[in-house]
Amino acid sequence: MPLTAEELKAHFLLDPEVTFLNHGSYGACPKPVFEQWQRWQADMERQPIDFIARRLQGLLDQARVDLGAYVGAPADDLTFVTNTSAGINIIAKSIELQPGDEILGTNLEYGALDWTWQHHTAKHGASYIRQPITLPVTTPEALVDELWQGVTPRTKAIFVSHITSATALKLPVELICQRAKAEGILTIVDGAHAPGQIPVDITAIGADIYAGNCHKWLCAPKGAAFLYVHPDLQKWVESTIISWGWYPGSTFISRNQMQGTHDASPWLTVPTAIAWQAEHEWNAVRSRCHDLLREYVVALHDQFGTESIYSNDSWYTQLAAITLPAGDYTNLKERLLARGIEIPVTEHLDRTFVRISVQGYVTQKDLVHLSDVLRDELQ
Ligand SMILES: Cc1ncc(COP(=O)(O)O)c(C=O)c1O
């Protein structure tokens, strides 16, 4: 039997005065993982030269083996990066674009990465197209067909989230990658919210490029993320900083991991985060969280009298966006925080949502507290 949510709460460093329903933004680290992170830092400070110059690359190779097994990718095709933004920026900067080329995303992508693509496509006279996706979503196939309305002979790559940010939708990346492959289009998946929340098997997905965070749902320390690139594509992938990793015969990994002096301890802690979740029966914890959220999504939409953007519960796992009634929600997030609840209020076109994260430590009581406070605040 996995630990209860109350028991798991005691494993986290979170402020007990706050009802924390925003694991999605930056994650949160359990104490044993946090302590291992500190041990790596202490190890580094005891003999910095030995740690960084002699031992670090070997330690990182070992950590990538564990990460590769966890996300279904060969360790040699993964490099650690600081966050998903860094991973996608490396690709956006490296991809060879000609005037008129198009990068196709949806209108559900993460705003900061929309800026990344806008910046790099504009520099080359190319375009970043945000294909509108109709909400509520119906079937994965319908979503893929809708996305394909944006495909043209100039589509150089498709860029999609595995789980979207403001709307918390699990997109059918397997279907998207399959169809793109058949049509010779490159696929780039933004997996910021996926590792730790849903099983990730990059090989089975068939993505050419996949960037994911370990610091969100896998509960690793902040600054732990990875970039997977199919071996056939690694030769054109640059790195943010050109440093000692660019030696003759260097690899995609050395070029991206050797970025001058930096703290690699969050990367080294990833195997501990993977082991901690396995030890705590995380598949069972996740499915308990999903069951709790599934009932709550229905109950809260009933309470608000609003339509869900999800046609069924297969569109989300531990993160869901609940549609608020039409209205002005300026300051709602701050008002909820003033009442002890940390939760984001997100927007998409004319819809506003409260985006709920149900991580293993979230209790039924936390959710009831949110409903009560929202009932009050929305009156
Ligand atoms: C879909 C999506 N992509 C990318 C990111 C960026 O993650 P990071 O700040 O770790 O780079 C986020 C952050 O919440 C996100 O929701």
Short mmCIF file of C-alpha atoms and ligand atoms in Angstrom, two decimals:
data_model
loop_
_atom_site.label_atom_id
_atom_site.label_comp_id
_atom_site.label_asym_id
_atom_site.label_seq_id
_atom_site.Cartn_x
_atom_site.Cartn_y
_atom_site.Cartn_z
CA MET A 1 0.00 0.00 0.00
CA PRO A 2 1.42 3.42 -0.89
CA LEU A 3 1.62 6.12 1.77
CA THR A 4 -1.47 8.29 2.20
CA ALA A 5 -1.45 11.89 1.04
CA GLU A 6 -1.13 13.03 4.68
CA GLU A 7 1.86 10.75 5.18
CA LEU A 8 3.49 11.92 1.95
CA LYS A 9 3.00 15.55 2.98
CA ALA A 10 5.41 14.94 5.85
CA HIS A 11 8.09 13.99 3.31
CA PHE A 12 8.01 17.40 1.66
CA LEU A 13 9.45 20.71 2.84
CA LEU A 14 6.32 22.62 1.87
CA ASP A 15 4.96 25.28 4.25
CA PRO A 16 2.15 23.57 6.21
CA GLU A 17 0.29 26.90 6.40
CA VAL A 18 -0.21 26.91 2.63
CA THR A 19 -2.62 24.71 0.70
CA PHE A 20 -0.21 24.00 -2.13
CA LEU A 21 -2.04 23.24 -5.37
CA ASN A 22 0.64 24.46 -7.76
CA HIS A 23 3.15 21.67 -8.03
CA GLY A 24 3.00 22.23 -11.80
CA SER A 25 4.91 25.52 -11.94
CA TYR A 26 8.20 24.57 -10.30
CA GLY A 27 7.70 21.19 -8.62
CA ALA A 28 8.68 20.48 -5.01
CA CYS A 29 11.37 18.26 -3.64
CA PRO A 30 10.88 15.53 -0.98
CA LYS A 31 13.31 15.68 1.94
CA PRO A 32 15.39 12.57 1.02
CA VAL A 33 15.91 13.93 -2.51
CA PHE A 34 16.74 17.39 -1.17
CA GLU A 35 19.25 15.87 1.27
CA GLN A 36 20.96 13.89 -1.49
CA TRP A 37 21.18 17.08 -3.53
CA GLN A 38 22.92 18.78 -0.59
CA ARG A 39 25.27 15.81 -0.21
CA TRP A 40 26.37 16.22 -3.82
CA GLN A 41 27.01 19.91 -3.19
CA ALA A 42 29.02 19.17 -0.05
CA ASP A 43 30.98 16.54 -1.97
CA MET A 44 31.81 19.14 -4.61
CA GLU A 45 32.90 21.75 -2.08
CA ARG A 46 35.18 19.30 -0.25
CA GLN A 47 37.46 18.95 -3.27
CA PRO A 48 36.16 21.07 -6.17
CA ILE A 49 38.95 20.18 -8.57
CA ASP A 50 38.61 16.47 -8.04
CA PHE A 51 34.82 16.64 -8.23
CA ILE A 52 34.43 18.86 -11.30
CA ALA A 53 37.54 18.09 -13.33
CA ARG A 54 37.97 14.38 -12.61
CA ARG A 55 34.78 12.76 -11.37
CA LEU A 56 31.87 14.75 -12.74
CA GLN A 57 31.66 13.46 -16.31
CA GLY A 58 31.64 9.84 -15.11
CA LEU A 59 29.00 10.60 -12.48
CA LEU A 60 26.85 12.30 -15.10
CA ASP A 61 27.24 9.35 -17.47
CA GLN A 62 25.87 7.10 -14.73
CA ALA A 63 22.99 9.47 -13.97
CA ARG A 64 22.06 9.54 -17.67
CA VAL A 65 21.89 5.74 -17.72
CA ASP A 66 19.22 5.86 -14.98
CA LEU A 67 17.39 8.72 -16.68
CA GLY A 68 17.51 7.00 -20.07
CA ALA A 69 15.99 3.83 -18.62
CA TYR A 70 13.26 5.95 -17.01
CA VAL A 71 12.28 7.91 -20.15
CA GLY A 72 12.83 5.13 -22.69
CA ALA A 73 15.82 6.56 -24.53
CA PRO A 74 19.45 5.48 -24.95
CA ALA A 75 21.65 7.31 -22.45
CA ASP A 76 23.94 8.46 -25.28
CA ASP A 77 21.11 10.36 -26.93
CA LEU A 78 20.24 12.42 -23.85
CA THR A 79 22.00 15.42 -22.45
CA PHE A 80 21.22 17.12 -19.18
CA VAL A 81 20.10 20.75 -19.48
CA THR A 82 18.93 23.22 -16.84
CA ASN A 83 15.29 23.27 -17.88
CA THR A 84 12.96 22.51 -20.78
CA SER A 85 13.22 26.12 -21.94
CA ALA A 86 16.97 25.64 -22.36
CA GLY A 87 16.46 22.40 -24.29
CA ILE A 88 13.98 23.91 -26.73
CA ASN A 89 16.10 27.05 -27.12
CA ILE A 90 19.10 24.92 -28.11
CA ILE A 91 17.00 23.35 -30.86
CA ALA A 92 15.36 26.60 -32.03
CA LYS A 93 18.78 28.20 -32.29
CA SER A 94 20.34 25.23 -34.11
CA ILE A 95 17.68 24.31 -36.63
CA GLU A 96 18.56 25.47 -40.14
CA LEU A 97 15.73 27.64 -41.39
CA GLN A 98 15.31 29.13 -44.85
CA PRO A 99 13.08 32.12 -45.65
CA GLY A 100 9.51 30.86 -45.96
CA ASP A 101 10.02 27.78 -43.75
CA GLU A 102 7.38 27.15 -41.12
CA ILE A 103 7.49 25.74 -37.60
CA LEU A 104 4.03 24.51 -36.70
CA GLY A 105 2.77 24.56 -33.12
CA THR A 106 -0.71 24.77 -31.62
CA ASN A 107 -2.28 27.77 -29.92
CA LEU A 108 -1.92 25.85 -26.63
CA GLU A 109 1.86 26.00 -26.33
CA TYR A 110 3.79 27.53 -23.44
CA GLY A 111 3.97 31.31 -23.95
CA ALA A 112 7.70 31.72 -23.31
CA LEU A 113 8.48 29.07 -25.92
CA ASP A 114 6.16 30.77 -28.40
CA TRP A 115 8.52 33.72 -27.99
CA THR A 116 11.53 31.45 -28.57
CA TRP A 117 10.14 30.21 -31.87
CA GLN A 118 8.94 33.64 -32.93
CA HIS A 119 12.41 35.04 -32.31
CA HIS A 120 14.36 32.38 -34.18
CA THR A 121 11.95 31.98 -37.11
CA ALA A 122 11.80 35.78 -37.64
CA LYS A 123 15.60 35.97 -37.74
CA HIS A 124 15.60 33.72 -40.83
CA GLY A 125 12.49 35.06 -42.57
CA ALA A 126 10.64 31.90 -41.53
CA SER A 127 7.32 31.74 -39.61
CA TYR A 128 6.00 30.22 -36.42
CA ILE A 129 2.39 29.11 -36.98
CA ARG A 130 0.09 28.53 -34.01
CA GLN A 131 -2.66 26.25 -35.27
CA PRO A 132 -5.92 26.86 -33.32
CA ILE A 133 -7.23 23.79 -31.49
CA THR A 134 -10.96 23.69 -30.75
CA LEU A 135 -11.97 23.30 -27.11
CA PRO A 136 -13.46 21.19 -25.65
CA VAL A 137 -11.23 18.61 -27.25
CA THR A 138 -13.07 15.53 -28.53
CA THR A 139 -10.86 12.69 -29.74
CA PRO A 140 -7.09 12.44 -30.21
CA GLU A 141 -7.64 11.77 -33.93
CA ALA A 142 -9.77 14.91 -34.32
CA LEU A 143 -7.09 16.97 -32.61
CA VAL A 144 -4.41 15.59 -34.92
CA ASP A 145 -6.57 16.34 -37.98
CA GLU A 146 -7.08 19.87 -36.76
CA LEU A 147 -3.35 20.33 -36.21
CA TRP A 148 -2.72 19.03 -39.73
CA GLN A 149 -4.81 21.86 -41.15
CA GLY A 150 -1.72 23.92 -40.41
CA VAL A 151 0.69 21.62 -42.28
CA THR A 152 1.97 22.98 -45.61
CA PRO A 153 4.82 22.00 -47.95
CA ARG A 154 6.94 24.54 -46.01
CA THR A 155 6.41 22.86 -42.61
CA LYS A 156 9.90 22.14 -41.40
CA ALA A 157 9.00 20.90 -37.93
CA ILE A 158 6.06 20.36 -35.59
CA PHE A 159 6.50 21.62 -32.04
CA VAL A 160 3.94 20.40 -29.47
CA SER A 161 3.62 20.00 -25.72
CA HIS A 162 3.19 16.55 -24.26
CA ILE A 163 1.08 18.22 -21.57
CA THR A 164 0.05 21.82 -22.21
CA SER A 165 0.62 24.59 -19.72
CA ALA A 166 -2.45 26.83 -19.24
CA THR A 167 -4.96 24.17 -20.31
CA ALA A 168 -3.28 21.03 -18.87
CA LEU A 169 -4.16 18.87 -21.88
CA LYS A 170 -2.29 15.66 -22.56
CA LEU A 171 -1.74 15.87 -26.33
CA PRO A 172 -1.61 12.71 -28.49
CA VAL A 173 2.10 13.06 -29.22
CA GLU A 174 2.43 9.43 -30.38
CA LEU A 175 -0.12 9.98 -33.17
CA ILE A 176 1.42 13.34 -34.08
CA CYS A 177 4.95 11.91 -34.29
CA GLN A 178 3.80 8.88 -36.32
CA ARG A 179 1.99 10.99 -38.89
CA ALA A 180 4.82 13.53 -39.07
CA LYS A 181 7.37 10.77 -39.61
CA ALA A 182 5.32 9.35 -42.49
CA GLU A 183 5.33 12.81 -44.07
CA GLY A 184 9.02 13.55 -43.41
CA ILE A 185 8.37 16.33 -40.90
CA LEU A 186 10.64 16.74 -37.87
CA THR A 187 8.96 16.50 -34.43
CA ILE A 188 9.96 18.45 -31.34
CA VAL A 189 8.09 17.63 -28.13
CA ASP A 190 7.96 19.93 -25.10
CA GLY A 191 7.71 17.46 -22.23
CA ALA A 192 8.01 19.97 -19.39
CA HIS A 193 5.13 18.42 -17.40
CA ALA A 194 5.40 14.80 -18.45
CA PRO A 195 8.23 12.94 -16.63
CA GLY A 196 6.90 11.83 -13.26
CA GLN A 197 3.28 12.65 -14.13
CA ILE A 198 2.76 10.15 -16.96
CA PRO A 199 4.93 7.27 -18.14
CA VAL A 200 7.32 8.63 -20.78
CA ASP A 201 8.76 6.32 -23.43
CA ILE A 202 10.49 8.52 -25.97
CA THR A 203 11.32 5.60 -28.26
CA ALA A 204 7.70 4.46 -28.35
CA ILE A 205 6.50 8.03 -28.91
CA GLY A 206 8.87 8.27 -31.86
CA ALA A 207 9.78 11.93 -31.27
CA ASP A 208 12.85 13.20 -33.10
CA ILE A 209 13.53 15.64 -30.29
CA TYR A 210 12.11 15.67 -26.76
CA ALA A 211 12.90 18.08 -23.92
CA GLY A 212 11.59 17.30 -20.45
CA ASN A 213 11.82 18.51 -16.88
CA CYS A 214 12.79 16.37 -13.93
CA HIS A 215 12.22 19.22 -11.48
CA LYS A 216 8.45 19.33 -11.90
CA TRP A 217 6.57 16.06 -11.50
CA LEU A 218 9.58 13.81 -10.89
CA CYS A 219 10.36 15.98 -7.84
CA ALA A 220 14.07 16.39 -8.60
CA PRO A 221 15.86 19.60 -7.58
CA LYS A 222 15.27 22.70 -9.68
CA GLY A 223 17.63 22.87 -12.64
CA ALA A 224 17.27 19.18 -13.58
CA ALA A 225 16.03 18.62 -17.11
CA PHE A 226 17.10 16.82 -20.28
CA LEU A 227 17.15 17.06 -24.03
CA TYR A 228 16.83 13.96 -26.20
CA VAL A 229 17.90 14.17 -29.84
CA HIS A 230 17.71 11.26 -32.28
CA PRO A 231 21.27 10.19 -33.19
CA ASP A 232 20.80 11.11 -36.88
CA LEU A 233 20.13 14.72 -35.90
CA GLN A 234 22.74 15.34 -33.21
CA LYS A 235 25.34 16.65 -35.65
CA TRP A 236 23.49 19.94 -36.25
CA VAL A 237 22.60 20.57 -32.61
CA GLU A 238 24.59 23.43 -31.17
CA SER A 239 24.81 24.44 -27.51
CA THR A 240 24.11 27.63 -25.64
CA ILE A 241 27.77 28.10 -24.74
CA ILE A 242 30.70 27.02 -26.88
CA SER A 243 33.24 25.78 -24.37
CA TRP A 244 35.62 22.87 -23.63
CA GLY A 245 32.92 20.41 -24.68
CA TRP A 246 33.62 21.33 -28.33
CA TYR A 247 36.85 19.37 -28.63
CA PRO A 248 37.64 17.51 -31.90
CA GLY A 249 35.43 14.41 -31.91
CA SER A 250 33.18 15.92 -29.22
CA THR A 251 29.65 14.60 -28.75
CA PHE A 252 26.22 16.17 -28.49
CA ILE A 253 26.50 15.41 -24.77
CA SER A 254 29.91 16.93 -24.09
CA ARG A 255 28.95 20.04 -26.05
CA ASN A 256 25.83 20.56 -23.97
CA GLN A 257 26.95 19.42 -20.54
CA MET A 258 30.32 21.20 -20.44
CA GLN A 259 29.13 24.77 -20.25
CA GLY A 260 31.83 26.36 -18.12
CA THR A 261 31.74 26.16 -14.32
CA HIS A 262 28.26 25.39 -13.00
CA ASP A 263 26.49 23.37 -10.35
CA ALA A 264 25.61 19.95 -11.78
CA SER A 265 24.23 18.64 -8.48
CA PRO A 266 20.54 18.81 -9.56
CA TRP A 267 21.42 16.53 -12.52
CA LEU A 268 23.27 14.10 -10.28
CA THR A 269 20.23 13.91 -8.00
CA VAL A 270 17.88 12.72 -10.76
CA PRO A 271 18.52 8.99 -10.04
CA THR A 272 17.58 9.60 -6.39
CA ALA A 273 14.31 11.25 -7.43
CA ILE A 274 13.51 8.32 -9.73
CA ALA A 275 14.32 5.83 -6.94
CA TRP A 276 12.33 7.79 -4.34
CA GLN A 277 9.17 7.69 -6.45
CA ALA A 278 9.66 3.99 -7.25
CA GLU A 279 10.17 3.21 -3.56
CA HIS A 280 6.91 5.02 -2.77
CA GLU A 281 4.89 3.10 -5.36
CA TRP A 282 4.42 6.14 -7.54
CA ASN A 283 2.22 4.42 -10.14
CA ALA A 284 -0.31 3.78 -7.40
CA VAL A 285 0.13 7.30 -5.99
CA ARG A 286 -0.43 8.81 -9.43
CA SER A 287 -3.56 6.81 -10.03
CA ARG A 288 -4.91 7.80 -6.61
CA CYS A 289 -4.21 11.45 -7.48
CA HIS A 290 -5.93 11.03 -10.82
CA ASP A 291 -9.03 9.48 -9.23
CA LEU A 292 -9.22 12.35 -6.77
CA LEU A 293 -8.81 14.90 -9.53
CA ARG A 294 -11.30 13.20 -11.85
CA GLU A 295 -14.07 13.48 -9.27
CA TYR A 296 -13.05 17.00 -8.42
CA VAL A 297 -13.05 18.18 -12.05
CA VAL A 298 -16.67 17.04 -12.35
CA ALA A 299 -17.68 18.48 -8.96
CA LEU A 300 -16.08 21.88 -9.52
CA HIS A 301 -17.54 22.31 -13.02
CA ASP A 302 -20.93 21.46 -11.48
CA GLN A 303 -20.33 24.01 -8.74
CA PHE A 304 -19.46 26.70 -11.33
CA GLY A 305 -22.04 25.60 -13.91
CA THR A 306 -19.32 25.62 -16.59
CA GLU A 307 -18.25 23.36 -19.42
CA SER A 308 -15.08 21.31 -19.06
CA ILE A 309 -12.49 21.56 -21.83
CA TYR A 310 -11.96 17.79 -21.47
CA SER A 311 -14.35 15.37 -23.16
CA ASN A 312 -13.19 12.69 -20.73
CA ASP A 313 -10.54 12.09 -18.08
CA SER A 314 -7.98 10.61 -20.47
CA TRP A 315 -7.01 14.16 -21.43
CA TYR A 316 -5.36 14.89 -18.08
CA THR A 317 -3.61 13.04 -15.25
CA GLN A 318 -2.55 15.03 -12.14
CA LEU A 319 -2.92 18.51 -13.58
CA ALA A 320 -6.25 19.93 -14.77
CA ALA A 321 -7.67 23.30 -15.74
CA ILE A 322 -11.17 23.97 -14.41
CA THR A 323 -13.22 26.50 -16.36
CA LEU A 324 -14.43 29.47 -14.35
CA PRO A 325 -17.72 31.19 -15.17
CA ALA A 326 -17.34 34.20 -17.52
CA GLY A 327 -16.12 37.17 -15.49
CA ASP A 328 -13.25 39.37 -14.47
CA TYR A 329 -10.65 37.43 -12.49
CA THR A 330 -8.04 40.11 -12.04
CA ASN A 331 -6.39 39.45 -8.66
CA LEU A 332 -8.17 36.13 -8.07
CA LYS A 333 -4.81 34.39 -7.66
CA GLU A 334 -3.70 36.96 -5.10
CA ARG A 335 -7.04 36.73 -3.27
CA LEU A 336 -6.72 32.95 -3.07
CA LEU A 337 -3.17 33.27 -1.79
CA ALA A 338 -4.34 35.72 0.86
CA ARG A 339 -6.63 32.91 2.02
CA GLY A 340 -3.78 30.42 2.14
CA ILE A 341 -4.14 28.73 -1.26
CA GLU A 342 -1.35 28.68 -3.84
CA ILE A 343 -2.90 27.99 -7.22
CA PRO A 344 -2.49 29.58 -10.66
CA VAL A 345 -5.31 31.24 -12.56
CA THR A 346 -4.66 30.64 -16.26
CA GLU A 347 -6.24 31.92 -19.45
CA HIS A 348 -6.80 30.70 -22.97
CA LEU A 349 -8.63 32.92 -25.47
CA ASP A 350 -11.87 33.89 -23.71
CA ARG A 351 -11.68 31.19 -21.02
CA THR A 352 -10.22 31.53 -17.52
CA PHE A 353 -9.28 28.52 -15.40
CA VAL A 354 -7.99 27.55 -12.01
CA ARG A 355 -5.23 25.07 -12.80
CA ILE A 356 -5.04 22.42 -10.12
CA SER A 357 -2.05 20.20 -9.45
CA VAL A 358 -2.84 17.07 -7.46
CA GLN A 359 0.58 15.79 -6.41
CA GLY A 360 0.88 12.85 -4.00
CA TYR A 361 0.69 15.12 -0.94
CA VAL A 362 -2.63 16.78 -1.87
CA THR A 363 -5.52 15.68 0.34
CA GLN A 364 -9.26 15.63 -0.15
CA LYS A 365 -9.38 18.26 2.58
CA ASP A 366 -7.14 20.58 0.51
CA LEU A 367 -9.55 20.28 -2.41
CA VAL A 368 -12.62 20.91 -0.26
CA HIS A 369 -10.88 23.98 1.14
CA LEU A 370 -10.35 25.27 -2.41
CA SER A 371 -14.04 24.73 -3.34
CA ASP A 372 -15.19 26.52 -0.20
CA VAL A 373 -12.92 29.50 -0.74
CA LEU A 374 -13.82 29.71 -4.44
CA ARG A 375 -17.52 29.63 -3.60
CA ASP A 376 -16.95 32.58 -1.35
CA GLU A 377 -14.65 34.55 -3.64
CA LEU A 378 -16.80 34.11 -6.74
CA GLN A 379 -19.99 35.31 -5.10
C1 LIG B 1 4.34 23.30 -21.35
C2 LIG B 1 5.53 23.96 -20.71
N1 LIG B 1 6.67 24.02 -21.40
C3 LIG B 1 7.79 24.56 -20.88
C4 LIG B 1 7.79 25.08 -19.61
C5 LIG B 1 9.05 25.67 -19.08
O1 LIG B 1 9.62 24.92 -18.09
P1 LIG B 1 10.99 25.42 -17.47
O2 LIG B 1 10.71 26.73 -16.80
O3 LIG B 1 11.40 24.38 -16.51
O4 LIG B 1 11.92 25.60 -18.61
C6 LIG B 1 6.63 25.05 -18.86
C7 LIG B 1 6.62 25.59 -17.49
O5 LIG B 1 5.69 25.53 -16.75
C8 LIG B 1 5.46 24.49 -19.42
O6 LIG B 1 4.30 24.47 -18.76
#
